[in-house]
């Protein structure tokens, strides 16, 4: 009897399907595709392996499941043991597929803030170009801190280093040196000493217990007045109330948030009218680039080969840590 693989994804082209089917066939699996973003509950119990983006509540019915490979990098919605029929179900993610697309978004919003685009957009909305000449700044010569030095943060670090940043400092739990793009590495316990020297702070953190509120009111106050903050990780990492106050009072120069609390953001939320703030609706990643889809599928297929051979999964997630 053939083993069964469910692929819950709407972004696959013919080449992706051919790649999956070749690897699945070699591993002894048949493949069923579900393109509506849901795992049919009357069939969920058939599948040993599931790849894609399944609503968490639908996984409990997958009673034969041994491995769930999430097509996203962030696993906070899928790490709870209660979602699965067994605590032995292995989880993996697609961390490593999103570095290009999210880091390009980070570069874009960083440049928009440095080049005063929020101010220019205000002029555009009132249909009146101002005679005012707001001060322009550059990545070149800037002091940049990357909080979260995984694939996404490091992809950004490489790009701004190539653009002439004066210093690029990494901050992570371990403080381990991971790439030559970083001029120095610090642990998260040393963050307070790094922030006063930071002109551009970018955050690319997963949502785990020790990242919630890591950019607190007290730490926002440590940033210099010309600092900008970019967050593409999770909205829970920032004290939003304190950030809004700092922006509206001009205590920091600007911010760009692709992630907020809550999501989606209610129409009446004060973030909408906060000064010098760029908001995007959690779109820095996703499958918007063909390159991201290609890498995502390739990562899954490599781990499917590992799984079939009884080798450790390359992208396995520790459910307790969430990454």
Tab-separated table of C-alpha atoms in Angstrom:
chain	number	residue	atom	x	y	z
A	1	UNK	CA	0.000	0.000	0.000
A	2	UNK	CA	1.379	3.394	-1.044
A	3	UNK	CA	2.001	5.983	1.630
A	4	UNK	CA	0.221	9.292	1.172
A	5	UNK	CA	1.378	12.910	1.068
A	6	UNK	CA	-0.967	15.912	1.153
A	7	UNK	CA	0.196	19.206	-0.362
A	8	UNK	CA	-1.938	22.149	0.776
A	9	UNK	CA	-0.712	25.007	-1.400
A	10	UNK	CA	-1.984	27.373	-4.091
A	11	UNK	CA	1.373	28.634	-5.398
A	12	UNK	CA	2.708	25.587	-7.237
A	13	UNK	CA	3.463	25.594	-10.950
A	14	UNK	CA	3.939	22.553	-13.188
A	15	UNK	CA	7.668	22.430	-12.431
A	16	UNK	CA	7.043	22.433	-8.667
A	17	UNK	CA	4.512	19.616	-8.979
A	18	UNK	CA	6.845	17.571	-11.131
A	19	UNK	CA	9.636	17.999	-8.566
A	20	UNK	CA	7.386	16.970	-5.670
A	21	UNK	CA	5.958	13.996	-7.547
A	22	UNK	CA	9.407	12.742	-8.562
A	23	UNK	CA	10.719	12.911	-4.995
A	24	UNK	CA	7.478	11.485	-3.562
A	25	UNK	CA	7.494	8.588	-6.032
A	26	UNK	CA	11.105	7.770	-5.211
A	27	UNK	CA	10.142	7.755	-1.514
A	28	UNK	CA	7.087	5.532	-2.051
A	29	UNK	CA	4.403	8.207	-1.681
A	30	UNK	CA	1.399	9.205	-3.725
A	31	UNK	CA	0.515	12.909	-3.717
A	32	UNK	CA	-2.832	14.693	-3.356
A	33	UNK	CA	-3.055	18.448	-3.894
A	34	UNK	CA	-5.431	20.792	-2.116
A	35	UNK	CA	-5.334	24.324	-3.533
A	36	UNK	CA	-8.055	25.994	-1.458
A	37	UNK	CA	-5.950	26.363	1.686
A	38	UNK	CA	-7.732	23.610	3.638
A	39	UNK	CA	-7.190	19.967	4.465
A	40	UNK	CA	-10.502	18.095	3.935
A	41	UNK	CA	-11.435	16.711	7.322
A	42	UNK	CA	-12.999	13.567	5.901
A	43	UNK	CA	-9.666	12.677	4.272
A	44	UNK	CA	-7.172	14.120	6.757
A	45	UNK	CA	-6.583	10.743	8.399
A	46	UNK	CA	-5.114	9.307	5.186
A	47	UNK	CA	-1.869	11.305	5.212
A	48	UNK	CA	1.477	10.426	6.765
A	49	UNK	CA	3.099	13.662	5.550
A	50	UNK	CA	1.557	17.090	5.001
A	51	UNK	CA	3.301	20.033	3.322
A	52	UNK	CA	1.965	23.554	2.980
A	53	UNK	CA	-0.075	25.972	5.044
A	54	UNK	CA	-2.840	24.134	6.872
A	55	UNK	CA	-5.082	25.985	9.340
A	56	UNK	CA	-3.841	24.680	12.709
A	57	UNK	CA	-7.252	23.451	13.883
A	58	UNK	CA	-7.478	21.108	10.871
A	59	UNK	CA	-4.397	19.085	11.840
A	60	UNK	CA	-6.008	17.220	14.743
A	61	UNK	CA	-7.949	15.089	12.270
A	62	UNK	CA	-4.700	13.941	10.607
A	63	UNK	CA	-4.513	10.784	12.706
A	64	UNK	CA	-1.840	9.105	10.553
A	65	UNK	CA	0.386	12.182	10.466
A	66	UNK	CA	4.062	11.674	11.266
A	67	UNK	CA	5.530	14.884	9.772
A	68	UNK	CA	4.086	18.311	9.042
A	69	UNK	CA	6.254	20.631	6.923
A	70	UNK	CA	4.978	24.191	7.150
A	71	UNK	CA	5.595	26.401	4.108
A	72	UNK	CA	6.073	29.390	6.413
A	73	UNK	CA	9.155	30.239	8.447
A	74	UNK	CA	7.287	31.296	11.600
A	75	UNK	CA	5.806	28.363	13.526
A	76	UNK	CA	4.066	30.066	16.460
A	77	UNK	CA	0.607	28.950	15.261
A	78	UNK	CA	1.641	25.316	14.770
A	79	UNK	CA	3.881	24.436	17.722
A	80	UNK	CA	1.201	23.480	20.287
A	81	UNK	CA	1.150	19.744	21.057
A	82	UNK	CA	-2.640	19.873	21.361
A	83	UNK	CA	-2.939	20.413	17.595
A	84	UNK	CA	-1.666	16.919	16.814
A	85	UNK	CA	-2.877	13.406	17.464
A	86	UNK	CA	0.523	12.531	18.911
A	87	UNK	CA	3.440	14.348	20.505
A	88	UNK	CA	5.676	12.289	18.207
A	89	UNK	CA	4.593	14.208	15.094
A	90	UNK	CA	7.654	15.972	13.668
A	91	UNK	CA	7.476	19.611	12.605
A	92	UNK	CA	9.645	21.437	10.118
A	93	UNK	CA	9.467	24.903	8.633
A	94	UNK	CA	10.673	26.769	5.560
A	95	UNK	CA	13.129	29.106	7.235
A	96	UNK	CA	15.679	29.918	4.569
A	97	UNK	CA	13.189	30.465	1.756
A	98	UNK	CA	12.269	34.032	2.665
A	99	UNK	CA	15.605	35.820	3.059
A	100	UNK	CA	15.549	37.463	-0.371
A	101	UNK	CA	11.977	38.710	-0.453
A	102	UNK	CA	11.801	39.948	3.153
A	103	UNK	CA	15.244	41.550	3.150
A	104	UNK	CA	14.358	43.429	-0.044
A	105	UNK	CA	11.231	44.723	1.705
A	106	UNK	CA	13.387	45.787	4.655
A	107	UNK	CA	15.785	47.660	2.386
A	108	UNK	CA	12.841	49.340	0.650
A	109	UNK	CA	11.188	50.668	3.802
A	110	UNK	CA	14.530	51.642	5.328
A	111	UNK	CA	15.299	53.789	2.292
A	112	UNK	CA	11.771	55.229	2.307
A	113	UNK	CA	12.231	56.384	5.892
A	114	UNK	CA	15.723	57.733	5.317
A	115	UNK	CA	14.507	59.605	2.223
A	116	UNK	CA	11.480	61.074	4.053
A	117	UNK	CA	8.754	59.293	2.090
A	118	UNK	CA	6.117	59.615	4.872
A	119	UNK	CA	6.492	63.407	4.615
A	120	UNK	CA	6.378	63.329	0.815
A	121	UNK	CA	3.263	61.149	0.921
A	122	UNK	CA	1.564	63.723	3.134
A	123	UNK	CA	2.274	66.350	0.482
A	124	UNK	CA	0.867	64.043	-2.176
A	125	UNK	CA	-2.344	63.408	-0.238
A	126	UNK	CA	-2.994	67.124	0.125
A	127	UNK	CA	-2.088	67.737	-3.552
A	128	UNK	CA	0.527	70.332	-2.672
A	129	UNK	CA	4.289	69.966	-3.014
A	130	UNK	CA	5.885	71.816	-0.128
A	131	UNK	CA	8.815	74.193	-0.437
A	132	UNK	CA	10.183	72.486	2.649
A	133	UNK	CA	13.297	70.392	2.057
A	134	UNK	CA	13.330	67.630	4.682
A	135	UNK	CA	16.771	66.265	5.600
A	136	UNK	CA	17.761	63.202	3.582
A	137	UNK	CA	19.867	60.398	4.979
A	138	UNK	CA	21.621	57.339	3.589
A	139	UNK	CA	22.322	53.743	4.465
A	140	UNK	CA	25.894	54.618	3.537
A	141	UNK	CA	27.702	55.580	6.737
A	142	UNK	CA	24.869	54.454	9.028
A	143	UNK	CA	25.170	52.387	12.192
A	144	UNK	CA	22.794	49.451	11.876
A	145	UNK	CA	21.701	46.864	14.422
A	146	UNK	CA	20.080	43.596	13.310
A	147	UNK	CA	18.046	42.004	16.105
A	148	UNK	CA	17.562	38.415	14.991
A	149	UNK	CA	20.422	37.077	12.866
A	150	UNK	CA	18.783	34.168	11.092
A	151	UNK	CA	18.321	33.895	7.335
A	152	UNK	CA	16.193	37.040	7.034
A	153	UNK	CA	18.237	39.314	9.278
A	154	UNK	CA	21.502	38.154	7.745
A	155	UNK	CA	20.206	38.596	4.188
A	156	UNK	CA	19.435	42.210	5.127
A	157	UNK	CA	22.847	42.636	6.781
A	158	UNK	CA	24.621	41.552	3.602
A	159	UNK	CA	22.658	44.010	1.505
A	160	UNK	CA	23.217	47.067	3.689
A	161	UNK	CA	26.861	46.164	4.166
A	162	UNK	CA	27.217	46.238	0.383
A	163	UNK	CA	25.473	49.643	0.364
A	164	UNK	CA	28.179	51.118	2.583
A	165	UNK	CA	26.804	50.935	6.112
A	166	UNK	CA	29.387	52.155	8.605
A	167	UNK	CA	28.725	49.293	11.016
A	168	UNK	CA	26.359	46.342	10.981
A	169	UNK	CA	25.956	44.794	14.418
A	170	UNK	CA	24.106	41.539	15.050
A	171	UNK	CA	22.206	40.676	18.223
A	172	UNK	CA	21.036	37.138	18.947
A	173	UNK	CA	20.464	34.825	21.879
A	174	UNK	CA	23.870	33.180	21.488
A	175	UNK	CA	25.857	36.138	20.140
A	176	UNK	CA	27.558	33.643	17.825
A	177	UNK	CA	29.234	35.061	14.719
A	178	UNK	CA	27.207	33.776	11.758
A	179	UNK	CA	28.315	35.854	8.778
A	180	UNK	CA	31.037	38.252	7.659
A	181	UNK	CA	28.411	40.936	7.031
A	182	UNK	CA	28.440	41.625	10.780
A	183	UNK	CA	31.140	43.849	12.223
A	184	UNK	CA	30.331	42.639	15.732
A	185	UNK	CA	27.952	40.256	17.468
A	186	UNK	CA	26.217	40.654	20.828
A	187	UNK	CA	23.844	38.596	22.917
A	188	UNK	CA	20.326	39.783	23.655
A	189	UNK	CA	21.417	40.414	27.236
A	190	UNK	CA	23.734	43.101	25.815
A	191	UNK	CA	21.028	44.827	23.776
A	192	UNK	CA	20.799	47.821	26.113
A	193	UNK	CA	24.399	48.775	25.453
A	194	UNK	CA	23.928	48.525	21.667
A	195	UNK	CA	20.747	50.593	21.262
A	196	UNK	CA	22.179	54.063	22.089
A	197	UNK	CA	24.618	53.675	19.169
A	198	UNK	CA	21.951	52.459	16.719
A	199	UNK	CA	20.652	54.616	13.877
A	200	UNK	CA	18.740	51.842	12.103
A	201	UNK	CA	17.272	48.984	14.156
A	202	UNK	CA	15.814	46.070	12.202
A	203	UNK	CA	13.969	43.237	13.912
A	204	UNK	CA	13.483	39.766	12.420
A	205	UNK	CA	12.571	37.640	15.429
A	206	UNK	CA	10.298	34.609	15.838
A	207	UNK	CA	7.481	34.771	18.365
A	208	UNK	CA	8.759	32.868	21.393
A	209	UNK	CA	8.601	33.629	25.094
A	210	UNK	CA	11.827	35.628	25.327
A	211	UNK	CA	11.132	37.814	22.270
A	212	UNK	CA	7.737	39.097	23.407
A	213	UNK	CA	8.146	42.757	24.351
A	214	UNK	CA	11.895	42.693	23.750
A	215	UNK	CA	11.739	46.265	22.412
A	216	UNK	CA	10.158	47.647	25.556
A	217	UNK	CA	9.333	51.229	26.506
A	218	UNK	CA	12.638	51.450	28.358
A	219	UNK	CA	14.611	50.211	25.347
A	220	UNK	CA	12.814	52.521	22.920
A	221	UNK	CA	13.955	55.355	25.191
A	222	UNK	CA	17.577	54.225	24.716
A	223	UNK	CA	17.440	54.831	20.957
A	224	UNK	CA	18.782	58.175	19.675
A	225	UNK	CA	16.349	60.732	18.231
A	226	UNK	CA	17.473	60.009	14.665
A	227	UNK	CA	16.858	56.251	14.979
A	228	UNK	CA	14.425	54.323	12.802
A	229	UNK	CA	12.900	50.929	13.632
A	230	UNK	CA	11.928	48.247	11.094
A	231	UNK	CA	10.048	45.121	12.246
A	232	UNK	CA	9.301	42.136	9.998
A	233	UNK	CA	9.270	39.384	12.648
A	234	UNK	CA	6.247	39.463	14.935
A	235	UNK	CA	4.291	42.415	16.282
A	236	UNK	CA	4.515	41.059	19.815
A	237	UNK	CA	8.225	41.962	19.928
A	238	UNK	CA	7.489	45.701	20.336
A	239	UNK	CA	5.637	47.741	22.947
A	240	UNK	CA	3.373	49.359	20.334
A	241	UNK	CA	1.952	51.953	22.700
A	242	UNK	CA	5.434	53.171	23.600
A	243	UNK	CA	6.499	53.150	19.943
A	244	UNK	CA	3.500	55.260	18.922
A	245	UNK	CA	4.226	57.742	21.707
A	246	UNK	CA	7.886	58.024	20.698
A	247	UNK	CA	7.009	58.572	17.035
A	248	UNK	CA	4.289	61.127	17.704
A	249	UNK	CA	6.556	63.049	20.084
A	250	UNK	CA	9.496	62.975	17.652
A	251	UNK	CA	11.663	61.043	20.105
A	252	UNK	CA	12.661	58.689	17.281
A	253	UNK	CA	12.723	59.514	13.578
A	254	UNK	CA	10.513	56.801	12.068
A	255	UNK	CA	9.378	53.208	11.935
A	256	UNK	CA	8.185	50.608	9.437
A	257	UNK	CA	6.002	47.750	10.655
A	258	UNK	CA	5.022	44.785	8.513
A	259	UNK	CA	3.755	43.005	11.628
A	260	UNK	CA	1.486	44.444	14.314
A	261	UNK	CA	-0.874	43.446	17.111
A	262	UNK	CA	-3.589	42.643	16.272
A	263	UNK	CA	-3.613	41.445	12.684
A	264	UNK	CA	-5.548	42.525	10.724
A	265	UNK	CA	-5.325	46.016	12.205
A	266	UNK	CA	-8.764	47.471	13.103
A	267	UNK	CA	-9.772	50.579	11.166
A	268	UNK	CA	-9.938	52.670	14.342
A	269	UNK	CA	-6.493	51.675	15.658
A	270	UNK	CA	-4.196	54.644	16.449
A	271	UNK	CA	-1.300	53.103	14.510
A	272	UNK	CA	-2.994	54.263	11.308
A	273	UNK	CA	-2.461	57.905	12.216
A	274	UNK	CA	0.926	57.647	13.925
A	275	UNK	CA	3.554	60.081	12.627
A	276	UNK	CA	6.462	58.923	10.466
A	277	UNK	CA	5.208	55.349	10.351
A	278	UNK	CA	5.049	53.034	7.334
A	279	UNK	CA	2.525	50.211	7.713
A	280	UNK	CA	2.263	47.153	5.473
A	281	UNK	CA	-0.146	44.237	6.043
A	282	UNK	CA	2.308	41.381	6.709
A	283	UNK	CA	3.264	41.109	3.043
A	284	UNK	CA	7.062	41.193	3.156
A	285	UNK	CA	7.199	37.410	2.813
A	286	UNK	CA	4.445	35.205	1.404
A	287	UNK	CA	4.840	33.548	-1.989
A	288	UNK	CA	4.906	36.767	-3.970
A	289	UNK	CA	8.219	35.919	-5.666
A	290	UNK	CA	8.707	32.885	-7.886
A	291	UNK	CA	12.166	32.541	-6.358
A	292	UNK	CA	10.628	32.073	-2.893
A	293	UNK	CA	8.328	29.339	-4.190
A	294	UNK	CA	11.210	27.550	-5.918
A	295	UNK	CA	13.342	27.527	-2.755
A	296	UNK	CA	10.396	26.525	-0.582
A	297	UNK	CA	9.547	23.478	-2.697
A	298	UNK	CA	13.200	22.487	-3.024
A	299	UNK	CA	13.661	22.598	0.757
A	300	UNK	CA	10.653	20.359	1.289
A	301	UNK	CA	11.805	17.880	-1.346
A	302	UNK	CA	15.267	17.609	0.203
A	303	UNK	CA	13.711	16.881	3.579
A	304	UNK	CA	11.278	14.400	2.025
A	305	UNK	CA	14.326	12.521	0.783
A	306	UNK	CA	15.816	12.711	4.287
A	307	UNK	CA	12.553	11.508	5.829
A	308	UNK	CA	12.262	8.524	3.498
A	309	UNK	CA	15.867	7.549	4.183
A	310	UNK	CA	15.447	7.803	7.950
A	311	UNK	CA	17.855	10.732	8.217
A	312	UNK	CA	17.223	13.792	10.444
A	313	UNK	CA	15.178	16.563	8.871
A	314	UNK	CA	17.312	19.507	7.842
A	315	UNK	CA	14.665	22.029	8.865
A	316	UNK	CA	13.112	20.316	11.879
A	317	UNK	CA	11.567	22.643	14.458
A	318	UNK	CA	11.953	22.194	18.192
A	319	UNK	CA	8.353	22.460	19.352
A	320	UNK	CA	9.317	23.801	22.783
A	321	UNK	CA	11.450	26.609	21.318
A	322	UNK	CA	9.193	27.239	18.324
A	323	UNK	CA	12.026	27.341	15.778
